[in-house]
Amino acid sequence: MTDIDSLNALEADVLAQVAGAADEAALEAVRVAALGKKGSVSEKLKTLGSMSPDDRKTFGPALNALRDRVAAALGERKAALADAALEARLASERLDVSLPVRESGLETGRIHPVSQVMDELTAIFSAMGFSVAEGPDIETDELNFTALNFPVGHPAREMHDTFFLPEKPNGERLLLRTHTSPVQVRTMRSTQPPIRVICPGRTYRFDMDQTHTPMFHQVEGLVIDKEAHLGHLRWVLEEFLKTFFEVPSVELRFRPSFFPFTEPSMEVDVRCRKLPNEVRIGEGDDWLEILGCGMVHPNVLRNCGVDPDVYQGFAWGMGIDRIAMLKYGMPDLRDLFSADARWLSHYGFRPLDFPTLAGGLSS
Ligand code: DAH
C-alpha cells in the first residue's frame, strides 16, 4: 500500500543518498536505484495503474512531483560534483610560472677554455687566409728535432725535456712531440708553397709546477712564400693579438733569441699592465713574453724540399694555455687539466656560442 508517509520516507531516503554520493559514479548508482527501470521511485510509479481512481488522483501528482524533485536533486548534485572535480584537477595541475625553469643539458654543459681558445685562434687566422694543419702527438726524432735543424747531440735537444717511448729493435726511439714545430715540416713536405697554416695541438715535456704541466698546448704558425718577411710577421702577430685580446691596439717588442729552426730568431713581448689579479694587454708599462718566432732557417727549408733560393718564410710558436690564462684570468695552469667540474662550470663556455669574428669571440 502506498501512503503519504511512506512516500515522504522514500523521498527523504533518496535525497539523503543523493546528498551523500561522494562522486559521479556513486551518484549514478543512486540514480539507477531510484529512477532506473527497477528503481524504488519507478516501482512506486508502476503501482499507479492498479490504484482506484481516487487514490490515483491523490498519488499520481504526488509521485510525479516526488520523481521530479529527485531528478532535480540528482541534476544539482551532479553539477556540484563536476564542479568540485574540476576544481580539484585545476588545483593539482597548477603550474607556478614564477618558478625558475629546469636547466637543460645545454645550460650545464661547458666548453673547456683551451678548446674555446683553439676555436678563437682558428676563427681569427681563418679570416687572415690561414688553414689548419695537424700532426700526431707521437713523433719521430727526425721530425721533432733533426729536420728542424737540431743537430744530433746539440744541447737544444736536452732543453726540451723529452718523453721518449721505449726503443724499437731497429734502434729508433719515438717520442711525444715537445712542440708543434714538426707539423711545419710535415706541411712543407706535403704542400707546394705558398703556404699559410696554423698548427694547434698538444705537446709534452717532462716538467711540472705552477706554470708547467707535462702536457700543454701550442699553436704554430707558418708562412712560406717568395717574399714573406719580418714586416708581414709583425703585422700578422699584431692583428692576431689585438683581435684575440679584444683590445683596440697592441704594442710588441721583438728581442733577439735562439731557436735552431729560425734565423734570425726572436722572442716577442706584448705591452701590458700587471695588476695583482689580472694582466691587461694593450696598456701599461710592463712587458710580457708571449711567443717565439723568426725567419725559417734555410736548412729547414732544404730538409723539407723547399728551395731556399726561391722561397722564404716566417714561423712562430705560442703557448695556448698561457694566452687562455691571460685572457680569461685563470691563475694556475694546473687547474686547466684537473678535470674539476666546478672549475669548468665557472671558466667554461656555452656549447653553442661558437666564436666568430662577426658575432664575437668570447661573448
Ligand atoms: N717550438 C718553439 C718552442 O716550443 C716555439 C717556436 C719558436 C716555434 C720560434 C716557432 C718559432 O715556429 O719560429 O719553444
mmCIF file of N, CA, C and O and ligand atoms in Angstrom, residues 179 181 184 205 218 220 259 261-262 292-294 315-317, ligand 1:
data_model
loop_
_atom_site.group_PDB
_atom_site.id
_atom_site.type_symbol
_atom_site.label_atom_id
_atom_site.label_comp_id
_atom_site.label_asym_id
_atom_site.label_seq_id
_atom_site.Cartn_x
_atom_site.Cartn_y
_atom_site.Cartn_z
ATOM 1 N N HIS A 179 106.985 20.057 -29.177
ATOM 2 C CA HIS A 179 106.447 21.320 -29.693
ATOM 3 C C HIS A 179 105.625 21.020 -30.944
ATOM 4 O O HIS A 179 105.634 19.876 -31.432
ATOM 5 N N SER A 181 106.196 22.364 -33.769
ATOM 6 C CA SER A 181 107.009 22.654 -34.950
ATOM 7 C C SER A 181 107.145 21.483 -35.943
ATOM 8 O O SER A 181 107.274 21.741 -37.141
ATOM 9 N N GLN A 184 105.146 21.883 -38.988
ATOM 10 C CA GLN A 184 105.718 22.707 -40.077
ATOM 11 C C GLN A 184 106.368 21.816 -41.126
ATOM 12 O O GLN A 184 106.171 21.989 -42.319
ATOM 13 N N ARG A 205 106.247 17.848 -22.285
ATOM 14 C CA ARG A 205 107.605 17.960 -21.749
ATOM 15 C C ARG A 205 107.597 17.528 -20.294
ATOM 16 O O ARG A 205 106.603 17.752 -19.585
ATOM 17 N N GLN A 218 100.176 24.114 -27.801
ATOM 18 C CA GLN A 218 100.837 25.180 -28.559
ATOM 19 C C GLN A 218 100.087 25.424 -29.855
ATOM 20 O O GLN A 218 99.349 24.563 -30.330
ATOM 21 N N GLU A 220 101.352 26.676 -33.684
ATOM 22 C CA GLU A 220 102.453 27.031 -34.557
ATOM 23 C C GLU A 220 101.867 27.818 -35.717
ATOM 24 O O GLU A 220 100.741 27.548 -36.133
ATOM 25 N N PHE A 259 116.515 29.894 -31.737
ATOM 26 C CA PHE A 259 115.877 28.600 -31.997
ATOM 27 C C PHE A 259 116.645 28.005 -33.166
ATOM 28 O O PHE A 259 116.994 28.740 -34.111
ATOM 29 N N PHE A 261 115.663 26.335 -35.607
ATOM 30 C CA PHE A 261 114.908 26.282 -36.868
ATOM 31 C C PHE A 261 114.588 27.650 -37.452
ATOM 32 O O PHE A 261 113.893 27.731 -38.466
ATOM 33 N N THR A 262 115.061 28.731 -36.808
ATOM 34 C CA THR A 262 114.827 30.068 -37.371
ATOM 35 C C THR A 262 116.123 30.875 -37.345
ATOM 36 O O THR A 262 116.971 30.693 -36.483
ATOM 37 N N GLY A 292 107.594 32.849 -29.448
ATOM 38 C CA GLY A 292 108.872 32.827 -30.141
ATOM 39 C C GLY A 292 108.613 32.795 -31.641
ATOM 40 O O GLY A 292 107.599 32.263 -32.084
ATOM 41 N N CYS A 293 109.544 33.376 -32.410
ATOM 42 C CA CYS A 293 109.305 33.430 -33.851
ATOM 43 C C CYS A 293 110.620 33.663 -34.594
ATOM 44 O O CYS A 293 111.683 33.821 -33.977
ATOM 45 N N GLY A 294 110.526 33.704 -35.890
ATOM 46 C CA GLY A 294 111.713 34.001 -36.684
ATOM 47 C C GLY A 294 111.483 33.681 -38.148
ATOM 48 O O GLY A 294 110.395 33.263 -38.538
ATOM 49 N N ALA A 315 107.872 31.877 -39.135
ATOM 50 C CA ALA A 315 107.122 30.935 -38.294
ATOM 51 C C ALA A 315 107.075 31.487 -36.886
ATOM 52 O O ALA A 315 107.883 32.341 -36.509
ATOM 53 N N TRP A 316 106.106 31.009 -36.140
ATOM 54 C CA TRP A 316 106.073 31.371 -34.724
ATOM 55 C C TRP A 316 105.439 30.222 -33.947
ATOM 56 O O TRP A 316 104.766 29.361 -34.512
ATOM 57 N N GLY A 317 105.694 30.231 -32.653
ATOM 58 C CA GLY A 317 105.108 29.226 -31.776
ATOM 59 C C GLY A 317 104.673 29.896 -30.487
ATOM 60 O O GLY A 317 105.394 30.722 -29.934
HETATM 61 N N1 DAH B 1 108.947 25.423 -30.976
HETATM 62 C C1 DAH B 1 109.318 26.506 -30.066
HETATM 63 C C2 DAH B 1 109.154 26.041 -28.639
HETATM 64 O O1 DAH B 1 108.418 25.142 -28.390
HETATM 65 C C3 DAH B 1 108.446 27.707 -30.294
HETATM 66 C C4 DAH B 1 108.753 28.361 -31.600
HETATM 67 C C5 DAH B 1 109.679 29.380 -31.643
HETATM 68 C C6 DAH B 1 108.158 27.937 -32.760
HETATM 69 C C7 DAH B 1 110.004 30.001 -32.832
HETATM 70 C C8 DAH B 1 108.446 28.563 -33.977
HETATM 71 C C9 DAH B 1 109.394 29.607 -33.984
HETATM 72 O O2 DAH B 1 107.875 28.219 -35.126
HETATM 73 O O3 DAH B 1 109.664 30.189 -35.149
HETATM 74 O O4 DAH B 1 109.754 26.587 -27.775
#
